[in-house]
Amino acid sequence: RRWAGGGLSRALAALVATSSWMAVSSVLILLNKAIMSTYDFHFPMSLSGMGMAFSSVAGYICCHVLKVVPVKKRLTLRFYVRNIMPVGFFMALTLYLGNLAYLYLTVSFIQMLKAFTPVITMCILFGFGLETISLQLVAAVFIITAGTVAASYGTIDFSIVGFTAMMLSETAEALRLVLTQKLLTNLRFHPVEGLMYMAPACCFWLFLGALYEEFPVMAREGSLATVMHYPGSFLAAAVLGFGVNTLAYAVIITTSSLTLKVVGTVKNGVVVYCGVLFFSETVSGVQALGYLVSLVGFGWYNKIKLANQVNPSAAKESLPTHLERKNSDCGDGEEVGISIVDQVVRNAERDGAVPRVLPGGMRSPMRKV
């Protein structure tokens, strides 16, 4: 709120937040790729579990020890098991499958596939009655799909296993969003408080799967020695994972949720270049053209969603569905990959704690919560 007063301080805070988020998020992607490929630590569940374990501890310290974040909710064990654990399962599935894709696909191609996220998310939300579909959205989705198909066709080292893992990861994230809307819609978590509750649930599912699938192989191959040999890299990955969520929220409170989406698209382009630079990946002309087409569709999709958010009556000019009456309860849905922040932001914008972007680049005034 202090930054919302305008002036140089707010602009500086926004610049620091956005540049920091882009840097941390990009380094995390490249570091995870290096750990699994260069260090030959091919255990995505264990790697994700380490990050979630750190986030669990860091969230608890911030909330209960340092008290930098007030704890607004006290959850009962019954509520935690029935509401948090299912969301944590799909969060774990998203992280596991997303990291698994890096074992089979290039960093560059995975960033290109992220442009396909709105297609999966919109279909899932529509199927659960949390989204209505307009002709413009269908057209934008068609452009994204065409670009993704072209990028896939132009990929030199295409892997059906990696491609399937990435698509399932995005599907799991969309399902996590649906469960969050259904089970946690009335909660108002600060991102760090949300991590304190959500990360242990996610960590439980990840280590449960790793106990059956990865730990025996790790013991047989002596892969724990890799962790001991590169402790700084594994610790850095865990710290960066916690930082991505907190910095994303900082970007939103100093700018807007739309800025985070735009900056995220720019960041993906930077990571594509870094993949070529640091991992000697090859991007063909067809692949680059397909990615460009996907970005055009992605930008149009976000513009349509923003217009519907600012002018809800415009969203009613859509294809008729028996689910339209539920549309007022849904969030954007197209921002995927930030596991805690998206629901927090939607609640904060609705309550007036985060400014919304109005037509012409104006921002709505902020009010105290």
mmCIF file of C-alpha atoms in Angstrom:
data_model
loop_
_atom_site.group_PDB
_atom_site.id
_atom_site.type_symbol
_atom_site.label_atom_id
_atom_site.label_comp_id
_atom_site.label_asym_id
_atom_site.label_seq_id
_atom_site.Cartn_x
_atom_site.Cartn_y
_atom_site.Cartn_z
ATOM 1 C CA ARG A 1 0.000 0.000 0.000
ATOM 2 C CA ARG A 2 2.861 2.312 0.737
ATOM 3 C CA TRP A 3 4.073 1.903 -2.846
ATOM 4 C CA ALA A 4 0.622 2.643 -4.206
ATOM 5 C CA GLY A 5 1.010 6.333 -3.366
ATOM 6 C CA GLY A 6 2.787 6.914 -6.663
ATOM 7 C CA GLY A 7 6.024 8.638 -7.521
ATOM 8 C CA LEU A 8 9.600 7.560 -7.897
ATOM 9 C CA SER A 9 9.598 5.156 -4.952
ATOM 10 C CA ARG A 10 6.804 3.072 -6.451
ATOM 11 C CA ALA A 11 8.459 3.024 -9.867
ATOM 12 C CA LEU A 12 11.755 1.949 -8.313
ATOM 13 C CA ALA A 13 10.044 -0.736 -6.253
ATOM 14 C CA ALA A 14 8.282 -2.050 -9.361
ATOM 15 C CA LEU A 15 11.543 -2.100 -11.314
ATOM 16 C CA VAL A 16 13.372 -3.977 -8.566
ATOM 17 C CA ALA A 17 10.513 -6.464 -8.097
ATOM 18 C CA THR A 18 10.054 -7.271 -11.798
ATOM 19 C CA SER A 19 13.765 -7.537 -12.593
ATOM 20 C CA SER A 20 14.353 -9.675 -9.493
ATOM 21 C CA TRP A 21 11.470 -12.020 -10.338
ATOM 22 C CA MET A 22 12.670 -12.416 -13.926
ATOM 23 C CA ALA A 23 16.232 -13.129 -12.789
ATOM 24 C CA VAL A 24 15.306 -15.562 -10.005
ATOM 25 C CA SER A 25 12.744 -17.435 -12.113
ATOM 26 C CA SER A 26 15.129 -17.746 -15.073
ATOM 27 C CA VAL A 27 18.062 -18.905 -12.931
ATOM 28 C CA LEU A 28 15.839 -21.484 -11.204
ATOM 29 C CA ILE A 29 14.820 -23.007 -14.552
ATOM 30 C CA LEU A 30 18.413 -23.193 -15.775
ATOM 31 C CA LEU A 31 19.683 -24.514 -12.432
ATOM 32 C CA ASN A 32 17.084 -27.296 -12.291
ATOM 33 C CA LYS A 33 18.001 -28.277 -15.845
ATOM 34 C CA ALA A 34 21.691 -28.342 -14.914
ATOM 35 C CA ILE A 35 21.081 -30.436 -11.787
ATOM 36 C CA MET A 36 19.065 -33.063 -13.637
ATOM 37 C CA SER A 37 21.075 -33.140 -16.863
ATOM 38 C CA THR A 38 24.623 -31.944 -16.177
ATOM 39 C CA TYR A 39 24.830 -33.418 -12.667
ATOM 40 C CA ASP A 40 22.849 -36.489 -13.829
ATOM 41 C CA PHE A 41 20.446 -36.228 -10.885
ATOM 42 C CA HIS A 42 17.463 -37.664 -12.778
ATOM 43 C CA PHE A 43 15.028 -37.683 -9.872
ATOM 44 C CA PRO A 44 12.412 -34.943 -10.443
ATOM 45 C CA MET A 45 10.200 -35.909 -7.483
ATOM 46 C CA SER A 46 13.082 -35.763 -5.026
ATOM 47 C CA LEU A 47 14.351 -32.472 -6.441
ATOM 48 C CA SER A 48 10.888 -30.911 -6.230
ATOM 49 C CA GLY A 49 10.413 -32.347 -2.738
ATOM 50 C CA MET A 50 13.604 -30.687 -1.509
ATOM 51 C CA GLY A 51 12.325 -27.344 -2.714
ATOM 52 C CA MET A 52 8.942 -27.822 -1.070
ATOM 53 C CA ALA A 53 10.575 -28.943 2.179
ATOM 54 C CA PHE A 54 12.595 -25.728 2.255
ATOM 55 C CA SER A 55 9.480 -23.657 1.490
ATOM 56 C CA SER A 56 7.636 -25.395 4.342
ATOM 57 C CA VAL A 57 10.357 -24.519 6.837
ATOM 58 C CA ALA A 58 10.901 -21.002 5.477
ATOM 59 C CA GLY A 59 7.175 -20.280 5.524
ATOM 60 C CA TYR A 60 6.884 -21.447 9.137
ATOM 61 C CA ILE A 61 9.876 -19.344 10.218
ATOM 62 C CA CYS A 62 8.496 -16.225 8.504
ATOM 63 C CA CYS A 63 5.046 -16.686 10.068
ATOM 64 C CA HIS A 64 5.743 -18.071 13.548
ATOM 65 C CA VAL A 65 9.355 -17.247 14.401
ATOM 66 C CA LEU A 66 10.200 -13.951 12.701
ATOM 67 C CA LYS A 67 6.489 -12.997 12.518
ATOM 68 C CA VAL A 68 7.057 -10.919 9.381
ATOM 69 C CA VAL A 69 3.807 -12.340 7.998
ATOM 70 C CA PRO A 70 0.706 -12.417 10.221
ATOM 71 C CA VAL A 71 -1.104 -15.750 10.470
ATOM 72 C CA LYS A 72 -4.758 -15.056 9.709
ATOM 73 C CA LYS A 73 -6.055 -18.619 9.556
ATOM 74 C CA ARG A 74 -5.871 -21.517 11.980
ATOM 75 C CA LEU A 75 -6.691 -24.691 10.090
ATOM 76 C CA THR A 76 -8.059 -27.796 11.776
ATOM 77 C CA LEU A 77 -6.604 -31.206 10.944
ATOM 78 C CA ARG A 78 -9.914 -32.257 9.389
ATOM 79 C CA PHE A 79 -9.986 -29.201 7.125
ATOM 80 C CA TYR A 80 -6.322 -29.678 6.185
ATOM 81 C CA VAL A 81 -6.810 -33.299 5.156
ATOM 82 C CA ARG A 82 -10.043 -32.685 3.246
ATOM 83 C CA ASN A 83 -9.145 -29.383 1.554
ATOM 84 C CA ILE A 84 -5.400 -28.758 1.521
ATOM 85 C CA MET A 85 -4.129 -32.280 0.818
ATOM 86 C CA PRO A 86 -6.037 -32.710 -2.498
ATOM 87 C CA VAL A 87 -4.741 -29.358 -3.749
ATOM 88 C CA GLY A 88 -1.253 -30.350 -2.605
ATOM 89 C CA PHE A 89 -1.513 -33.565 -4.622
ATOM 90 C CA PHE A 90 -2.080 -31.752 -7.913
ATOM 91 C CA MET A 91 0.550 -29.193 -6.982
ATOM 92 C CA ALA A 92 3.021 -32.062 -6.489
ATOM 93 C CA LEU A 93 1.959 -33.627 -9.774
ATOM 94 C CA THR A 94 2.529 -30.309 -11.555
ATOM 95 C CA LEU A 95 6.051 -29.943 -10.161
ATOM 96 C CA TYR A 96 7.027 -33.569 -10.751
ATOM 97 C CA LEU A 97 5.832 -33.735 -14.352
ATOM 98 C CA GLY A 98 7.199 -30.271 -15.113
ATOM 99 C CA ASN A 99 10.672 -31.245 -13.911
ATOM 100 C CA LEU A 100 10.389 -34.642 -15.614
ATOM 101 C CA ALA A 101 9.994 -32.863 -18.960
ATOM 102 C CA TYR A 102 13.453 -31.312 -18.555
ATOM 103 C CA LEU A 103 14.984 -34.802 -18.743
ATOM 104 C CA TYR A 104 13.639 -35.276 -22.270
ATOM 105 C CA LEU A 105 13.119 -31.821 -23.813
ATOM 106 C CA THR A 106 15.289 -28.772 -24.301
ATOM 107 C CA VAL A 107 14.854 -25.719 -22.089
ATOM 108 C CA SER A 108 13.954 -23.679 -25.153
ATOM 109 C CA PHE A 109 11.154 -25.981 -26.307
ATOM 110 C CA ILE A 110 9.632 -26.231 -22.830
ATOM 111 C CA GLN A 111 9.357 -22.438 -22.641
ATOM 112 C CA MET A 112 7.606 -22.508 -26.009
ATOM 113 C CA LEU A 113 5.145 -25.130 -24.776
ATOM 114 C CA LYS A 114 4.185 -22.865 -21.872
ATOM 115 C CA ALA A 115 2.374 -20.639 -24.381
ATOM 116 C CA PHE A 116 -0.094 -23.538 -24.766
ATOM 117 C CA THR A 117 -1.106 -23.281 -21.106
ATOM 118 C CA PRO A 118 -4.244 -21.121 -21.685
ATOM 119 C CA VAL A 119 -5.689 -23.760 -24.015
ATOM 120 C CA ILE A 120 -5.555 -26.509 -21.395
ATOM 121 C CA THR A 121 -6.637 -24.225 -18.579
ATOM 122 C CA MET A 122 -9.631 -22.875 -20.482
ATOM 123 C CA CYS A 123 -10.805 -26.369 -21.431
ATOM 124 C CA ILE A 124 -10.524 -27.614 -17.844
ATOM 125 C CA LEU A 125 -12.291 -24.563 -16.393
ATOM 126 C CA PHE A 126 -15.039 -24.836 -18.987
ATOM 127 C CA GLY A 127 -15.488 -28.516 -18.224
ATOM 128 C CA PHE A 128 -15.969 -27.742 -14.526
ATOM 129 C CA GLY A 129 -18.325 -24.835 -15.189
ATOM 130 C CA LEU A 130 -15.899 -22.120 -14.131
ATOM 131 C CA GLU A 131 -15.440 -20.513 -17.538
ATOM 132 C CA THR A 132 -17.497 -19.397 -20.512
ATOM 133 C CA ILE A 133 -16.140 -19.448 -24.037
ATOM 134 C CA SER A 134 -16.469 -16.600 -26.521
ATOM 135 C CA LEU A 135 -15.783 -16.721 -30.232
ATOM 136 C CA GLN A 136 -12.747 -14.488 -29.709
ATOM 137 C CA LEU A 137 -11.323 -16.858 -27.099
ATOM 138 C CA VAL A 138 -11.801 -19.787 -29.459
ATOM 139 C CA ALA A 139 -9.945 -17.883 -32.187
ATOM 140 C CA ALA A 140 -7.079 -16.996 -29.806
ATOM 141 C CA VAL A 141 -6.844 -20.600 -28.641
ATOM 142 C CA PHE A 142 -6.750 -21.786 -32.260
ATOM 143 C CA ILE A 143 -3.806 -19.466 -32.972
ATOM 144 C CA ILE A 144 -1.960 -20.700 -29.872
ATOM 145 C CA THR A 145 -2.598 -24.314 -30.852
ATOM 146 C CA ALA A 146 -1.413 -23.758 -34.428
ATOM 147 C CA GLY A 147 1.772 -22.096 -33.195
ATOM 148 C CA THR A 148 2.446 -24.887 -30.694
ATOM 149 C CA VAL A 149 1.953 -27.547 -33.365
ATOM 150 C CA ALA A 150 4.387 -25.711 -35.657
ATOM 151 C CA ALA A 151 6.944 -25.335 -32.846
ATOM 152 C CA SER A 152 6.635 -29.049 -32.040
ATOM 153 C CA TYR A 153 6.999 -29.999 -35.697
ATOM 154 C CA GLY A 154 10.137 -27.873 -36.000
ATOM 155 C CA THR A 155 11.772 -29.304 -32.888
ATOM 156 C CA ILE A 156 14.885 -31.296 -33.750
ATOM 157 C CA ASP A 157 15.116 -33.360 -30.546
ATOM 158 C CA PHE A 158 11.416 -34.072 -30.033
ATOM 159 C CA SER A 159 10.470 -36.571 -27.324
ATOM 160 C CA ILE A 160 6.925 -37.875 -26.965
ATOM 161 C CA VAL A 161 7.628 -38.742 -23.312
ATOM 162 C CA GLY A 162 8.798 -35.212 -22.488
ATOM 163 C CA PHE A 163 5.998 -33.608 -24.493
ATOM 164 C CA THR A 164 3.375 -35.756 -22.742
ATOM 165 C CA ALA A 165 4.891 -34.978 -19.337
ATOM 166 C CA MET A 166 4.712 -31.235 -20.022
ATOM 167 C CA MET A 167 1.107 -31.405 -21.225
ATOM 168 C CA LEU A 168 0.114 -33.476 -18.180
ATOM 169 C CA SER A 169 1.921 -30.990 -15.933
ATOM 170 C CA GLU A 170 -0.127 -28.125 -17.355
ATOM 171 C CA THR A 171 -3.308 -30.214 -17.025
ATOM 172 C CA ALA A 172 -2.501 -30.972 -13.380
ATOM 173 C CA GLU A 173 -1.935 -27.249 -12.742
ATOM 174 C CA ALA A 174 -5.318 -26.435 -14.274
ATOM 175 C CA LEU A 175 -6.961 -29.080 -12.077
ATOM 176 C CA ARG A 176 -5.153 -27.611 -9.062
ATOM 177 C CA LEU A 177 -6.633 -24.244 -9.945
ATOM 178 C CA VAL A 178 -10.125 -25.783 -10.092
ATOM 179 C CA LEU A 179 -9.683 -27.471 -6.707
ATOM 180 C CA THR A 180 -8.349 -24.233 -5.240
ATOM 181 C CA GLN A 181 -11.469 -22.434 -6.447
ATOM 182 C CA LYS A 182 -13.750 -25.162 -5.106
ATOM 183 C CA LEU A 183 -12.092 -25.979 -1.781
ATOM 184 C CA LEU A 184 -10.225 -22.820 -0.735
ATOM 185 C CA THR A 185 -12.293 -20.046 -2.281
ATOM 186 C CA ASN A 186 -13.116 -18.322 1.018
ATOM 187 C CA LEU A 187 -9.582 -18.274 2.412
ATOM 188 C CA ARG A 188 -7.386 -15.159 2.293
ATOM 189 C CA PHE A 189 -3.782 -16.323 2.446
ATOM 190 C CA HIS A 190 -0.683 -14.196 2.182
ATOM 191 C CA PRO A 191 1.590 -16.101 -0.266
ATOM 192 C CA VAL A 192 4.075 -16.983 2.487
ATOM 193 C CA GLU A 193 1.269 -18.125 4.787
ATOM 194 C CA GLY A 194 -0.172 -20.114 1.902
ATOM 195 C CA LEU A 195 3.198 -21.789 1.345
ATOM 196 C CA MET A 196 3.385 -22.648 5.028
ATOM 197 C CA TYR A 197 0.159 -24.650 4.655
ATOM 198 C CA MET A 198 0.416 -25.870 1.064
ATOM 199 C CA ALA A 199 4.088 -26.800 0.819
ATOM 200 C CA PRO A 200 3.969 -29.582 3.470
ATOM 201 C CA ALA A 201 1.010 -31.187 1.678
ATOM 202 C CA CYS A 202 2.844 -31.003 -1.635
ATOM 203 C CA CYS A 203 6.015 -32.271 0.015
ATOM 204 C CA PHE A 204 4.137 -35.253 1.474
ATOM 205 C CA TRP A 205 2.913 -36.426 -1.939
ATOM 206 C CA LEU A 206 6.296 -35.845 -3.593
ATOM 207 C CA PHE A 207 8.270 -37.812 -1.022
ATOM 208 C CA LEU A 208 5.602 -40.532 -0.931
ATOM 209 C CA GLY A 209 6.051 -41.014 -4.659
ATOM 210 C CA ALA A 210 9.834 -40.731 -4.416
ATOM 211 C CA LEU A 211 9.904 -43.337 -1.643
ATOM 212 C CA TYR A 212 8.388 -45.865 -4.012
ATOM 213 C CA GLU A 213 9.779 -44.723 -7.370
ATOM 214 C CA GLU A 214 13.093 -42.902 -6.832
ATOM 215 C CA PHE A 215 14.684 -43.671 -3.468
ATOM 216 C CA PRO A 216 15.530 -47.321 -4.309
ATOM 217 C CA VAL A 217 17.236 -46.216 -7.541
ATOM 218 C CA MET A 218 19.046 -43.396 -5.715
ATOM 219 C CA ALA A 219 20.366 -45.865 -3.145
ATOM 220 C CA ARG A 220 21.436 -48.306 -5.849
ATOM 221 C CA GLU A 221 23.225 -45.664 -7.942
ATOM 222 C CA GLY A 222 24.661 -43.754 -4.993
ATOM 223 C CA SER A 223 22.977 -40.548 -6.170
ATOM 224 C CA LEU A 224 22.933 -39.040 -2.690
ATOM 225 C CA ALA A 225 26.625 -38.446 -3.252
ATOM 226 C CA THR A 226 25.634 -35.963 -5.958
ATOM 227 C CA VAL A 227 23.700 -33.939 -3.382
ATOM 228 C CA MET A 228 26.683 -34.027 -1.026
ATOM 229 C CA HIS A 229 29.064 -33.057 -3.838
ATOM 230 C CA TYR A 230 26.964 -30.070 -4.974
ATOM 231 C CA PRO A 231 25.201 -28.898 -1.795
ATOM 232 C CA GLY A 232 25.290 -25.262 -2.871
ATOM 233 C CA SER A 233 23.403 -25.962 -6.099
ATOM 234 C CA PHE A 234 20.663 -27.965 -4.393
ATOM 235 C CA LEU A 235 20.289 -25.380 -1.619
ATOM 236 C CA ALA A 236 20.213 -22.564 -4.165
ATOM 237 C CA ALA A 237 17.431 -24.317 -6.103
ATOM 238 C CA ALA A 238 15.376 -24.623 -2.923
ATOM 239 C CA VAL A 239 15.907 -20.975 -1.950
ATOM 240 C CA LEU A 240 15.109 -19.762 -5.470
ATOM 241 C CA GLY A 241 11.886 -21.800 -5.498
ATOM 242 C CA PHE A 242 10.738 -20.003 -2.345
ATOM 243 C CA GLY A 243 11.855 -16.681 -3.785
ATOM 244 C CA VAL A 244 9.863 -17.063 -7.005
ATOM 245 C CA ASN A 245 6.542 -17.129 -5.147
ATOM 246 C CA THR A 246 7.308 -14.197 -2.863
ATOM 247 C CA LEU A 247 8.778 -12.058 -5.644
ATOM 248 C CA ALA A 248 5.774 -12.765 -7.881
ATOM 249 C CA TYR A 249 3.518 -11.293 -5.226
ATOM 250 C CA ALA A 250 5.868 -8.310 -4.932
ATOM 251 C CA VAL A 251 5.529 -7.709 -8.683
ATOM 252 C CA ILE A 252 1.755 -7.714 -8.413
ATOM 253 C CA ILE A 253 1.439 -5.349 -5.456
ATOM 254 C CA THR A 254 3.840 -2.853 -7.063
ATOM 255 C CA THR A 255 2.344 -3.126 -10.572
ATOM 256 C CA SER A 256 -0.520 -5.489 -11.480
ATOM 257 C CA SER A 257 -1.254 -9.135 -12.231
ATOM 258 C CA LEU A 258 -1.231 -8.287 -15.946
ATOM 259 C CA THR A 259 2.351 -7.031 -15.619
ATOM 260 C CA LEU A 260 3.364 -10.392 -14.148
ATOM 261 C CA LYS A 261 1.926 -12.178 -17.194
ATOM 262 C CA VAL A 262 3.644 -9.845 -19.632
ATOM 263 C CA VAL A 263 6.963 -10.054 -17.782
ATOM 264 C CA GLY A 264 6.578 -13.834 -17.630
ATOM 265 C CA THR A 265 6.233 -13.989 -21.405
ATOM 266 C CA VAL A 266 9.360 -11.865 -21.819
ATOM 267 C CA LYS A 267 11.175 -14.059 -19.314
ATOM 268 C CA ASN A 268 10.302 -17.202 -21.272
ATOM 269 C CA GLY A 269 11.857 -15.620 -24.354
ATOM 270 C CA VAL A 270 15.008 -14.842 -22.396
ATOM 271 C CA VAL A 271 15.186 -18.440 -21.130
ATOM 272 C CA VAL A 272 14.856 -19.703 -24.710
ATOM 273 C CA TYR A 273 17.961 -17.681 -25.579
ATOM 274 C CA CYS A 274 19.760 -18.887 -22.440
ATOM 275 C CA GLY A 275 19.017 -22.489 -23.394
ATOM 276 C CA VAL A 276 20.770 -21.930 -26.711
ATOM 277 C CA LEU A 277 23.635 -20.070 -25.037
ATOM 278 C CA PHE A 278 24.365 -22.320 -22.049
ATOM 279 C CA PHE A 279 23.168 -25.766 -23.179
ATOM 280 C CA SER A 280 24.028 -25.486 -26.901
ATOM 281 C CA GLU A 281 20.399 -26.112 -27.853
ATOM 282 C CA THR A 282 19.251 -25.639 -31.436
ATOM 283 C CA VAL A 283 16.127 -23.663 -32.367
ATOM 284 C CA SER A 284 15.012 -24.208 -35.956
ATOM 285 C CA GLY A 285 13.339 -21.544 -38.083
ATOM 286 C CA VAL A 286 10.008 -23.409 -38.055
ATOM 287 C CA GLN A 287 10.206 -23.744 -34.278
ATOM 288 C CA ALA A 288 10.914 -20.026 -33.806
ATOM 289 C CA LEU A 289 8.068 -19.078 -36.163
ATOM 290 C CA GLY A 290 5.670 -21.389 -34.340
ATOM 291 C CA TYR A 291 6.653 -19.846 -31.020
ATOM 292 C CA LEU A 292 6.076 -16.353 -32.417
ATOM 293 C CA VAL A 293 2.596 -17.344 -33.607
ATOM 294 C CA SER A 294 1.829 -18.827 -30.173
ATOM 295 C CA LEU A 295 2.914 -15.588 -28.478
ATOM 296 C CA VAL A 296 0.559 -13.598 -30.720
ATOM 297 C CA GLY A 297 -2.332 -15.849 -29.715
ATOM 298 C CA PHE A 298 -1.231 -15.752 -26.075
ATOM 299 C CA GLY A 299 -1.198 -11.952 -26.094
ATOM 300 C CA TRP A 300 -4.629 -11.789 -27.692
ATOM 301 C CA TYR A 301 -5.978 -14.304 -25.163
ATOM 302 C CA ASN A 302 -4.762 -12.191 -22.242
ATOM 303 C CA LYS A 303 -6.205 -9.048 -23.808
ATOM 304 C CA ILE A 304 -9.624 -10.700 -24.091
ATOM 305 C CA LYS A 305 -9.488 -11.930 -20.497
ATOM 306 C CA LEU A 306 -8.467 -8.485 -19.251
ATOM 307 C CA ALA A 307 -11.309 -6.846 -21.157
ATOM 308 C CA ASN A 308 -13.780 -9.309 -19.648
ATOM 309 C CA GLN A 309 -12.378 -8.634 -16.177
ATOM 310 C CA VAL A 310 -12.713 -4.870 -16.544
ATOM 311 C CA ASN A 311 -16.110 -5.085 -18.263
ATOM 312 C CA PRO A 312 -17.868 -8.259 -17.048
ATOM 313 C CA SER A 313 -20.881 -7.575 -19.283
ATOM 314 C CA ALA A 314 -18.647 -8.161 -22.303
ATOM 315 C CA ALA A 315 -18.031 -11.708 -21.156
ATOM 316 C CA LYS A 316 -21.711 -12.476 -21.561
ATOM 317 C CA GLU A 317 -21.404 -12.091 -25.332
ATOM 318 C CA SER A 318 -20.221 -15.664 -25.482
ATOM 319 C CA LEU A 319 -21.315 -19.019 -26.794
ATOM 320 C CA PRO A 320 -24.365 -20.142 -24.790
ATOM 321 C CA THR A 321 -23.657 -22.704 -22.100
ATOM 322 C CA HIS A 322 -25.578 -24.028 -19.139
ATOM 323 C CA LEU A 323 -22.570 -23.174 -16.983
ATOM 324 C CA GLU A 324 -22.544 -19.431 -17.641
ATOM 325 C CA ARG A 325 -24.126 -18.526 -14.346
ATOM 326 C CA LYS A 326 -20.999 -19.748 -12.514
ATOM 327 C CA ASN A 327 -18.607 -17.557 -14.420
ATOM 328 C CA SER A 328 -18.517 -14.837 -11.767
ATOM 329 C CA ASP A 329 -16.732 -17.223 -9.416
ATOM 330 C CA CYS A 330 -13.786 -17.961 -11.644
ATOM 331 C CA GLY A 331 -10.379 -16.349 -11.835
ATOM 332 C CA ASP A 332 -8.285 -15.688 -14.887
ATOM 333 C CA GLY A 333 -6.876 -19.174 -15.075
ATOM 334 C CA GLU A 334 -4.236 -18.469 -17.707
ATOM 335 C CA GLU A 335 -1.344 -17.751 -15.365
ATOM 336 C CA VAL A 336 0.141 -21.109 -14.540
ATOM 337 C CA GLY A 337 3.312 -22.103 -12.762
ATOM 338 C CA ILE A 338 3.025 -19.853 -9.720
ATOM 339 C CA SER A 339 1.491 -22.267 -7.352
ATOM 340 C CA ILE A 340 0.297 -20.106 -4.481
ATOM 341 C CA VAL A 341 0.162 -16.556 -5.741
ATOM 342 C CA ASP A 342 -2.543 -16.833 -8.384
ATOM 343 C CA GLN A 343 -5.431 -17.521 -5.999
ATOM 344 C CA VAL A 344 -4.136 -14.979 -3.481
ATOM 345 C CA VAL A 345 -3.985 -12.313 -6.162
ATOM 346 C CA ARG A 346 -7.501 -13.018 -7.380
ATOM 347 C CA ASN A 347 -8.841 -12.617 -3.851
ATOM 348 C CA ALA A 348 -6.725 -9.515 -3.250
ATOM 349 C CA GLU A 349 -7.880 -7.824 -6.451
ATOM 350 C CA ARG A 350 -11.485 -8.596 -5.623
ATOM 351 C CA ASP A 351 -11.058 -7.150 -2.131
ATOM 352 C CA GLY A 352 -9.234 -4.064 -3.398
ATOM 353 C CA ALA A 353 -5.835 -4.871 -1.899
ATOM 354 C CA VAL A 354 -4.210 -4.953 -5.334
ATOM 355 C CA PRO A 355 -4.883 -2.359 -8.046
ATOM 356 C CA ARG A 356 -6.562 -3.480 -11.239
ATOM 357 C CA VAL A 357 -5.613 -2.229 -14.664
ATOM 358 C CA LEU A 358 -8.316 -0.134 -16.307
ATOM 359 C CA PRO A 359 -8.673 0.766 -19.983
ATOM 360 C CA GLY A 360 -6.028 3.175 -21.190
ATOM 361 C CA GLY A 361 -3.459 1.962 -18.703
ATOM 362 C CA MET A 362 -5.178 3.628 -15.699
ATOM 363 C CA ARG A 363 -5.192 1.818 -12.379
ATOM 364 C CA SER A 364 -8.064 1.649 -9.975
ATOM 365 C CA PRO A 365 -7.502 3.327 -6.600
ATOM 366 C CA MET A 366 -6.514 1.119 -3.707
ATOM 367 C CA ARG A 367 -8.446 0.950 -0.516
ATOM 368 C CA LYS A 368 -7.587 -0.450 2.856
ATOM 369 C CA VAL A 369 -8.701 -3.980 3.585
#
